[in-house]
Amino acid sequence: MKLNIVTYPNKILRTKLNKIQNFDDPQLKQIIKKMKIAMIKYDGIGLAANQVGLNMRLIIVDMNNGPQAFINPQIKNKSFLKQKFDEGCLSFPGIMGYVSRSKKINLEYQDENGNKKSLAAEKLMATVFQHELDHINGIIFTDKIKKFTHGEDLFKKLQMKAQADEK
Ligand SMILES: [Zn+2]
């Protein structure tokens, strides 16, 4: 199985993904390994399963110590205080823009073996986790862009194509 990056307006990017229940499935470890490789290859800092066409609540994030898998992640707390980053996304090549998100978050998740864990993230990492959490809930970052910095016209064109495909 080879993983390819799914780009907008593919419908799986609008799908709320299913919880992972079976941690004994050897395929899960294979998928995680391949997603990590894909993320390195495409030079990303975060990647959600639907971005490679898979329906499962799994994200890969590189918190500066190499890519790591976060399974069934949930944000438990987020700060009132917001920050803005100029965000991009592997599923939206050439499109970037400022998105406002919480500056600090607390995350609960399971690791590759199903163990429950939690972590706190702030600044860029807080934004990355919120961006990836949105993905697994079928929310795309362009929904939240306040000001495009790249590719606004390209995005509008793709959006029109998506609407035409709906009909
Ligand atoms: Zn993304």
mmCIF file with all atom_site columns, C-alpha atoms and ligand atoms in Angstrom:
data_model
loop_
_atom_site.group_PDB
_atom_site.id
_atom_site.type_symbol
_atom_site.label_atom_id
_atom_site.label_alt_id
_atom_site.label_comp_id
_atom_site.label_asym_id
_atom_site.label_entity_id
_atom_site.label_seq_id
_atom_site.pdbx_PDB_ins_code
_atom_site.Cartn_x
_atom_site.Cartn_y
_atom_site.Cartn_z
_atom_site.occupancy
_atom_site.B_iso_or_equiv
_atom_site.pdbx_formal_charge
_atom_site.auth_seq_id
_atom_site.auth_comp_id
_atom_site.auth_asym_id
_atom_site.auth_atom_id
_atom_site.pdbx_PDB_model_num
ATOM   1   C  CA . MET A 1 1   ? 0.000   0.000  0.000  1.00 0.00 ? 1   MET A CA 1
ATOM   2   C  CA . LYS A 1 2   ? 1.384   3.362  -1.050 1.00 0.00 ? 2   LYS A CA 1
ATOM   3   C  CA . LEU A 1 3   ? 0.120   6.530  0.581  1.00 0.00 ? 3   LEU A CA 1
ATOM   4   C  CA . ASN A 1 4   ? -0.562  9.588  -1.537 1.00 0.00 ? 4   ASN A CA 1
ATOM   5   C  CA . ILE A 1 5   ? -1.519  13.032 -0.317 1.00 0.00 ? 5   ILE A CA 1
ATOM   6   C  CA . VAL A 1 6   ? -5.173  13.814 -0.905 1.00 0.00 ? 6   VAL A CA 1
ATOM   7   C  CA . THR A 1 7   ? -5.832  17.390 -1.982 1.00 0.00 ? 7   THR A CA 1
ATOM   8   C  CA . TYR A 1 8   ? -8.846  19.696 -1.744 1.00 0.00 ? 8   TYR A CA 1
ATOM   9   C  CA . PRO A 1 9   ? -11.669 19.349 -2.789 1.00 0.00 ? 9   PRO A CA 1
ATOM   10  C  CA . ASN A 1 10  ? -11.530 15.571 -2.136 1.00 0.00 ? 10  ASN A CA 1
ATOM   11  C  CA . LYS A 1 11  ? -14.556 14.763 0.058  1.00 0.00 ? 11  LYS A CA 1
ATOM   12  C  CA . ILE A 1 12  ? -12.625 12.781 2.640  1.00 0.00 ? 12  ILE A CA 1
ATOM   13  C  CA . LEU A 1 13  ? -11.230 16.117 3.843  1.00 0.00 ? 13  LEU A CA 1
ATOM   14  C  CA . ARG A 1 14  ? -14.824 16.959 4.860  1.00 0.00 ? 14  ARG A CA 1
ATOM   15  C  CA . THR A 1 15  ? -15.395 13.664 6.672  1.00 0.00 ? 15  THR A CA 1
ATOM   16  C  CA . LYS A 1 16  ? -15.489 13.215 10.450 1.00 0.00 ? 16  LYS A CA 1
ATOM   17  C  CA . LEU A 1 17  ? -13.195 10.238 10.966 1.00 0.00 ? 17  LEU A CA 1
ATOM   18  C  CA . ASN A 1 18  ? -13.844 7.050  12.931 1.00 0.00 ? 18  ASN A CA 1
ATOM   19  C  CA . LYS A 1 19  ? -12.278 6.203  16.261 1.00 0.00 ? 19  LYS A CA 1
ATOM   20  C  CA . ILE A 1 20  ? -9.517  3.579  16.287 1.00 0.00 ? 20  ILE A CA 1
ATOM   21  C  CA . GLN A 1 21  ? -10.510 0.648  18.521 1.00 0.00 ? 21  GLN A CA 1
ATOM   22  C  CA . ASN A 1 22  ? -8.187  -2.195 17.577 1.00 0.00 ? 22  ASN A CA 1
ATOM   23  C  CA . PHE A 1 23  ? -4.591  -1.556 18.577 1.00 0.00 ? 23  PHE A CA 1
ATOM   24  C  CA . ASP A 1 24  ? -3.566  -5.167 17.889 1.00 0.00 ? 24  ASP A CA 1
ATOM   25  C  CA . ASP A 1 25  ? -4.129  -4.755 14.166 1.00 0.00 ? 25  ASP A CA 1
ATOM   26  C  CA . PRO A 1 26  ? -0.661  -5.027 12.572 1.00 0.00 ? 26  PRO A CA 1
ATOM   27  C  CA . GLN A 1 27  ? -1.911  -2.829 9.738  1.00 0.00 ? 27  GLN A CA 1
ATOM   28  C  CA . LEU A 1 28  ? -2.157  0.101  12.134 1.00 0.00 ? 28  LEU A CA 1
ATOM   29  C  CA . LYS A 1 29  ? 1.586   0.082  12.781 1.00 0.00 ? 29  LYS A CA 1
ATOM   30  C  CA . GLN A 1 30  ? 2.223   -0.136 9.024  1.00 0.00 ? 30  GLN A CA 1
ATOM   31  C  CA . ILE A 1 31  ? -0.029  2.849  8.364  1.00 0.00 ? 31  ILE A CA 1
ATOM   32  C  CA . ILE A 1 32  ? 1.663   4.888  11.089 1.00 0.00 ? 32  ILE A CA 1
ATOM   33  C  CA . LYS A 1 33  ? 5.078   4.079  9.664  1.00 0.00 ? 33  LYS A CA 1
ATOM   34  C  CA . LYS A 1 34  ? 4.012   5.069  6.163  1.00 0.00 ? 34  LYS A CA 1
ATOM   35  C  CA . MET A 1 35  ? 2.382   8.295  7.322  1.00 0.00 ? 35  MET A CA 1
ATOM   36  C  CA . LYS A 1 36  ? 5.571   9.247  9.159  1.00 0.00 ? 36  LYS A CA 1
ATOM   37  C  CA . ILE A 1 37  ? 7.591   8.641  5.996  1.00 0.00 ? 37  ILE A CA 1
ATOM   38  C  CA . ALA A 1 38  ? 5.099   10.635 3.902  1.00 0.00 ? 38  ALA A CA 1
ATOM   39  C  CA . MET A 1 39  ? 5.274   13.542 6.323  1.00 0.00 ? 39  MET A CA 1
ATOM   40  C  CA . ILE A 1 40  ? 9.064   13.630 6.173  1.00 0.00 ? 40  ILE A CA 1
ATOM   41  C  CA . LYS A 1 41  ? 8.982   13.332 2.385  1.00 0.00 ? 41  LYS A CA 1
ATOM   42  C  CA . TYR A 1 42  ? 6.585   16.267 2.027  1.00 0.00 ? 42  TYR A CA 1
ATOM   43  C  CA . ASP A 1 43  ? 8.350   18.257 4.735  1.00 0.00 ? 43  ASP A CA 1
ATOM   44  C  CA . GLY A 1 44  ? 5.232   18.705 6.867  1.00 0.00 ? 44  GLY A CA 1
ATOM   45  C  CA . ILE A 1 45  ? 4.934   19.200 10.628 1.00 0.00 ? 45  ILE A CA 1
ATOM   46  C  CA . GLY A 1 46  ? 1.485   17.631 10.880 1.00 0.00 ? 46  GLY A CA 1
ATOM   47  C  CA . LEU A 1 47  ? -0.499  15.088 8.880  1.00 0.00 ? 47  LEU A CA 1
ATOM   48  C  CA . ALA A 1 48  ? -3.987  13.679 9.458  1.00 0.00 ? 48  ALA A CA 1
ATOM   49  C  CA . ALA A 1 49  ? -5.133  10.237 8.222  1.00 0.00 ? 49  ALA A CA 1
ATOM   50  C  CA . ASN A 1 50  ? -7.750  11.647 5.833  1.00 0.00 ? 50  ASN A CA 1
ATOM   51  C  CA . GLN A 1 51  ? -4.969  13.577 4.107  1.00 0.00 ? 51  GLN A CA 1
ATOM   52  C  CA . VAL A 1 52  ? -3.718  10.203 2.878  1.00 0.00 ? 52  VAL A CA 1
ATOM   53  C  CA . GLY A 1 53  ? -7.255  8.938  2.210  1.00 0.00 ? 53  GLY A CA 1
ATOM   54  C  CA . LEU A 1 54  ? -7.772  6.935  5.414  1.00 0.00 ? 54  LEU A CA 1
ATOM   55  C  CA . ASN A 1 55  ? -10.811 7.137  7.691  1.00 0.00 ? 55  ASN A CA 1
ATOM   56  C  CA . MET A 1 56  ? -9.349  6.833  11.189 1.00 0.00 ? 56  MET A CA 1
ATOM   57  C  CA . ARG A 1 57  ? -8.687  9.266  14.023 1.00 0.00 ? 57  ARG A CA 1
ATOM   58  C  CA . LEU A 1 58  ? -4.916  9.337  13.668 1.00 0.00 ? 58  LEU A CA 1
ATOM   59  C  CA . ILE A 1 59  ? -2.549  12.266 13.274 1.00 0.00 ? 59  ILE A CA 1
ATOM   60  C  CA . ILE A 1 60  ? 1.225   12.500 12.955 1.00 0.00 ? 60  ILE A CA 1
ATOM   61  C  CA . VAL A 1 61  ? 2.920   15.541 14.444 1.00 0.00 ? 61  VAL A CA 1
ATOM   62  C  CA . ASP A 1 62  ? 6.584   16.439 14.628 1.00 0.00 ? 62  ASP A CA 1
ATOM   63  C  CA . MET A 1 63  ? 7.176   18.324 17.860 1.00 0.00 ? 63  MET A CA 1
ATOM   64  C  CA . ASN A 1 64  ? 10.811  18.851 16.916 1.00 0.00 ? 64  ASN A CA 1
ATOM   65  C  CA . ASN A 1 65  ? 11.848  15.352 17.953 1.00 0.00 ? 65  ASN A CA 1
ATOM   66  C  CA . GLY A 1 66  ? 10.738  13.454 14.878 1.00 0.00 ? 66  GLY A CA 1
ATOM   67  C  CA . PRO A 1 67  ? 7.275   12.387 13.717 1.00 0.00 ? 67  PRO A CA 1
ATOM   68  C  CA . GLN A 1 68  ? 5.039   10.870 16.393 1.00 0.00 ? 68  GLN A CA 1
ATOM   69  C  CA . ALA A 1 69  ? 1.589   9.247  16.165 1.00 0.00 ? 69  ALA A CA 1
ATOM   70  C  CA . PHE A 1 70  ? -1.374  10.578 18.195 1.00 0.00 ? 70  PHE A CA 1
ATOM   71  C  CA . ILE A 1 71  ? -4.409  8.309  18.108 1.00 0.00 ? 71  ILE A CA 1
ATOM   72  C  CA . ASN A 1 72  ? -7.991  9.331  18.977 1.00 0.00 ? 72  ASN A CA 1
ATOM   73  C  CA . PRO A 1 73  ? -6.700  12.744 20.078 1.00 0.00 ? 73  PRO A CA 1
ATOM   74  C  CA . GLN A 1 74  ? -8.975  15.156 21.921 1.00 0.00 ? 74  GLN A CA 1
ATOM   75  C  CA . ILE A 1 75  ? -8.365  18.715 23.037 1.00 0.00 ? 75  ILE A CA 1
ATOM   76  C  CA . LYS A 1 76  ? -9.337  18.927 26.708 1.00 0.00 ? 76  LYS A CA 1
ATOM   77  C  CA . ASN A 1 77  ? -8.578  22.589 27.410 1.00 0.00 ? 77  ASN A CA 1
ATOM   78  C  CA . LYS A 1 78  ? -7.724  25.543 25.273 1.00 0.00 ? 78  LYS A CA 1
ATOM   79  C  CA . SER A 1 79  ? -6.663  29.010 26.323 1.00 0.00 ? 79  SER A CA 1
ATOM   80  C  CA . PHE A 1 80  ? -8.834  32.055 25.848 1.00 0.00 ? 80  PHE A CA 1
ATOM   81  C  CA . LEU A 1 81  ? -5.740  33.805 24.622 1.00 0.00 ? 81  LEU A CA 1
ATOM   82  C  CA . LYS A 1 82  ? -5.402  33.479 20.853 1.00 0.00 ? 82  LYS A CA 1
ATOM   83  C  CA . GLN A 1 83  ? -2.506  33.685 18.416 1.00 0.00 ? 83  GLN A CA 1
ATOM   84  C  CA . LYS A 1 84  ? -2.291  33.962 14.655 1.00 0.00 ? 84  LYS A CA 1
ATOM   85  C  CA . PHE A 1 85  ? -0.055  31.915 12.396 1.00 0.00 ? 85  PHE A CA 1
ATOM   86  C  CA . ASP A 1 86  ? 0.300   32.012 8.630  1.00 0.00 ? 86  ASP A CA 1
ATOM   87  C  CA . GLU A 1 87  ? -0.851  28.417 8.045  1.00 0.00 ? 87  GLU A CA 1
ATOM   88  C  CA . GLY A 1 88  ? -0.410  26.097 5.107  1.00 0.00 ? 88  GLY A CA 1
ATOM   89  C  CA . CYS A 1 89  ? -1.527  22.520 4.518  1.00 0.00 ? 89  CYS A CA 1
ATOM   90  C  CA . LEU A 1 90  ? -0.196  19.626 2.420  1.00 0.00 ? 90  LEU A CA 1
ATOM   91  C  CA . SER A 1 91  ? -3.732  19.135 1.045  1.00 0.00 ? 91  SER A CA 1
ATOM   92  C  CA . PHE A 1 92  ? -3.835  22.763 -0.171 1.00 0.00 ? 92  PHE A CA 1
ATOM   93  C  CA . PRO A 1 93  ? -0.616  23.309 -2.128 1.00 0.00 ? 93  PRO A CA 1
ATOM   94  C  CA . GLY A 1 94  ? 0.025   26.970 -2.877 1.00 0.00 ? 94  GLY A CA 1
ATOM   95  C  CA . ILE A 1 95  ? -2.590  28.224 -0.405 1.00 0.00 ? 95  ILE A CA 1
ATOM   96  C  CA . MET A 1 96  ? -1.748  29.959 2.872  1.00 0.00 ? 96  MET A CA 1
ATOM   97  C  CA . GLY A 1 97  ? -3.361  32.352 5.276  1.00 0.00 ? 97  GLY A CA 1
ATOM   98  C  CA . TYR A 1 98  ? -3.634  33.666 8.811  1.00 0.00 ? 98  TYR A CA 1
ATOM   99  C  CA . VAL A 1 99  ? -5.738  31.627 11.214 1.00 0.00 ? 99  VAL A CA 1
ATOM   100 C  CA . SER A 1 100 ? -6.480  32.597 14.810 1.00 0.00 ? 100 SER A CA 1
ATOM   101 C  CA . ARG A 1 101 ? -6.343  29.734 17.332 1.00 0.00 ? 101 ARG A CA 1
ATOM   102 C  CA . SER A 1 102 ? -5.762  29.207 21.064 1.00 0.00 ? 102 SER A CA 1
ATOM   103 C  CA . LYS A 1 103 ? -2.241  29.842 22.253 1.00 0.00 ? 103 LYS A CA 1
ATOM   104 C  CA . LYS A 1 104 ? -2.194  26.897 24.659 1.00 0.00 ? 104 LYS A CA 1
ATOM   105 C  CA . ILE A 1 105 ? -3.949  23.540 24.627 1.00 0.00 ? 105 ILE A CA 1
ATOM   106 C  CA . ASN A 1 106 ? -4.088  20.316 26.593 1.00 0.00 ? 106 ASN A CA 1
ATOM   107 C  CA . LEU A 1 107 ? -4.355  17.159 24.549 1.00 0.00 ? 107 LEU A CA 1
ATOM   108 C  CA . GLU A 1 108 ? -5.411  13.638 25.474 1.00 0.00 ? 108 GLU A CA 1
ATOM   109 C  CA . TYR A 1 109 ? -4.581  10.825 23.084 1.00 0.00 ? 109 TYR A CA 1
ATOM   110 C  CA . GLN A 1 110 ? -3.505  7.205  22.785 1.00 0.00 ? 110 GLN A CA 1
ATOM   111 C  CA . ASP A 1 111 ? -0.094  6.073  21.630 1.00 0.00 ? 111 ASP A CA 1
ATOM   112 C  CA . GLU A 1 112 ? 0.610   3.321  19.082 1.00 0.00 ? 112 GLU A CA 1
ATOM   113 C  CA . ASN A 1 113 ? -0.066  0.654  21.712 1.00 0.00 ? 113 ASN A CA 1
ATOM   114 C  CA . GLY A 1 114 ? -3.316  2.181  22.931 1.00 0.00 ? 114 GLY A CA 1
ATOM   115 C  CA . ASN A 1 115 ? -1.900  3.675  26.132 1.00 0.00 ? 115 ASN A CA 1
ATOM   116 C  CA . LYS A 1 116 ? -3.684  6.819  27.276 1.00 0.00 ? 116 LYS A CA 1
ATOM   117 C  CA . LYS A 1 117 ? -1.460  9.883  27.427 1.00 0.00 ? 117 LYS A CA 1
ATOM   118 C  CA . SER A 1 118 ? -1.712  13.636 27.663 1.00 0.00 ? 118 SER A CA 1
ATOM   119 C  CA . LEU A 1 119 ? 0.415   16.624 26.849 1.00 0.00 ? 119 LEU A CA 1
ATOM   120 C  CA . ALA A 1 120 ? 0.405   20.403 26.920 1.00 0.00 ? 120 ALA A CA 1
ATOM   121 C  CA . ALA A 1 121 ? 1.342   22.402 23.844 1.00 0.00 ? 121 ALA A CA 1
ATOM   122 C  CA . GLU A 1 122 ? 1.772   26.086 23.179 1.00 0.00 ? 122 GLU A CA 1
ATOM   123 C  CA . LYS A 1 123 ? 2.679   28.508 20.411 1.00 0.00 ? 123 LYS A CA 1
ATOM   124 C  CA . LEU A 1 124 ? 3.310   26.834 17.026 1.00 0.00 ? 124 LEU A CA 1
ATOM   125 C  CA . MET A 1 125 ? 2.679   23.317 18.397 1.00 0.00 ? 125 MET A CA 1
ATOM   126 C  CA . ALA A 1 126 ? -0.702  24.384 19.817 1.00 0.00 ? 126 ALA A CA 1
ATOM   127 C  CA . THR A 1 127 ? -1.671  25.634 16.362 1.00 0.00 ? 127 THR A CA 1
ATOM   128 C  CA . VAL A 1 128 ? -0.452  22.433 14.688 1.00 0.00 ? 128 VAL A CA 1
ATOM   129 C  CA . PHE A 1 129 ? -2.537  20.229 16.989 1.00 0.00 ? 129 PHE A CA 1
ATOM   130 C  CA . GLN A 1 130 ? -5.649  22.379 16.520 1.00 0.00 ? 130 GLN A CA 1
ATOM   131 C  CA . HIS A 1 131 ? -5.159  22.297 12.732 1.00 0.00 ? 131 HIS A CA 1
ATOM   132 C  CA . GLU A 1 132 ? -4.800  18.482 12.758 1.00 0.00 ? 132 GLU A CA 1
ATOM   133 C  CA . LEU A 1 133 ? -7.726  18.005 15.170 1.00 0.00 ? 133 LEU A CA 1
ATOM   134 C  CA . ASP A 1 134 ? -9.855  20.026 12.772 1.00 0.00 ? 134 ASP A CA 1
ATOM   135 C  CA . HIS A 1 135 ? -8.813  17.665 9.948  1.00 0.00 ? 135 HIS A CA 1
ATOM   136 C  CA . ILE A 1 136 ? -10.038 14.544 11.734 1.00 0.00 ? 136 ILE A CA 1
ATOM   137 C  CA . ASN A 1 137 ? -13.335 16.325 12.381 1.00 0.00 ? 137 ASN A CA 1
ATOM   138 C  CA . GLY A 1 138 ? -13.697 17.190 8.696  1.00 0.00 ? 138 GLY A CA 1
ATOM   139 C  CA . ILE A 1 139 ? -12.876 20.880 9.165  1.00 0.00 ? 139 ILE A CA 1
ATOM   140 C  CA . ILE A 1 140 ? -10.387 22.494 6.784  1.00 0.00 ? 140 ILE A CA 1
ATOM   141 C  CA . PHE A 1 141 ? -8.177  25.469 7.633  1.00 0.00 ? 141 PHE A CA 1
ATOM   142 C  CA . THR A 1 142 ? -9.511  27.595 4.785  1.00 0.00 ? 142 THR A CA 1
ATOM   143 C  CA . ASP A 1 143 ? -12.835 27.727 6.694  1.00 0.00 ? 143 ASP A CA 1
ATOM   144 C  CA . LYS A 1 144 ? -10.964 29.745 9.320  1.00 0.00 ? 144 LYS A CA 1
ATOM   145 C  CA . ILE A 1 145 ? -8.614  31.892 7.253  1.00 0.00 ? 145 ILE A CA 1
ATOM   146 C  CA . LYS A 1 146 ? -9.034  35.558 8.139  1.00 0.00 ? 146 LYS A CA 1
ATOM   147 C  CA . LYS A 1 147 ? -6.611  36.791 5.508  1.00 0.00 ? 147 LYS A CA 1
ATOM   148 C  CA . PHE A 1 148 ? -5.049  34.794 2.681  1.00 0.00 ? 148 PHE A CA 1
ATOM   149 C  CA . THR A 1 149 ? -1.323  35.316 2.105  1.00 0.00 ? 149 THR A CA 1
ATOM   150 C  CA . HIS A 1 150 ? -1.027  32.927 -0.861 1.00 0.00 ? 150 HIS A CA 1
ATOM   151 C  CA . GLY A 1 151 ? -3.345  31.422 -3.442 1.00 0.00 ? 151 GLY A CA 1
ATOM   152 C  CA . GLU A 1 152 ? -6.669  33.083 -2.618 1.00 0.00 ? 152 GLU A CA 1
ATOM   153 C  CA . ASP A 1 153 ? -7.723  33.004 -6.289 1.00 0.00 ? 153 ASP A CA 1
ATOM   154 C  CA . LEU A 1 154 ? -6.607  29.384 -6.623 1.00 0.00 ? 154 LEU A CA 1
ATOM   155 C  CA . PHE A 1 155 ? -8.656  28.461 -3.562 1.00 0.00 ? 155 PHE A CA 1
ATOM   156 C  CA . LYS A 1 156 ? -11.758 30.228 -4.929 1.00 0.00 ? 156 LYS A CA 1
ATOM   157 C  CA . LYS A 1 157 ? -11.385 28.335 -8.189 1.00 0.00 ? 157 LYS A CA 1
ATOM   158 C  CA . LEU A 1 158 ? -11.116 24.990 -6.359 1.00 0.00 ? 158 LEU A CA 1
ATOM   159 C  CA . GLN A 1 159 ? -14.081 25.921 -4.183 1.00 0.00 ? 159 GLN A CA 1
ATOM   160 C  CA . MET A 1 160 ? -16.186 26.607 -7.266 1.00 0.00 ? 160 MET A CA 1
ATOM   161 C  CA . LYS A 1 161 ? -15.135 23.272 -8.691 1.00 0.00 ? 161 LYS A CA 1
ATOM   162 C  CA . ALA A 1 162 ? -16.158 21.586 -5.429 1.00 0.00 ? 162 ALA A CA 1
ATOM   163 C  CA . GLN A 1 163 ? -19.567 23.263 -5.530 1.00 0.00 ? 163 GLN A CA 1
ATOM   164 C  CA . ALA A 1 164 ? -20.041 22.257 -9.168 1.00 0.00 ? 164 ALA A CA 1
ATOM   165 C  CA . ASP A 1 165 ? -19.207 18.637 -8.265 1.00 0.00 ? 165 ASP A CA 1
ATOM   166 C  CA . GLU A 1 166 ? -21.896 18.700 -5.560 1.00 0.00 ? 166 GLU A CA 1
ATOM   167 C  CA . LYS A 1 167 ? -24.599 19.363 -8.155 1.00 0.00 ? 167 LYS A CA 1
HETATM 168 ZN ZN . ZN  B 2 .   ? -3.711  20.436 7.029  1.00 0.00 ? 1   ZN  B ZN 1
#
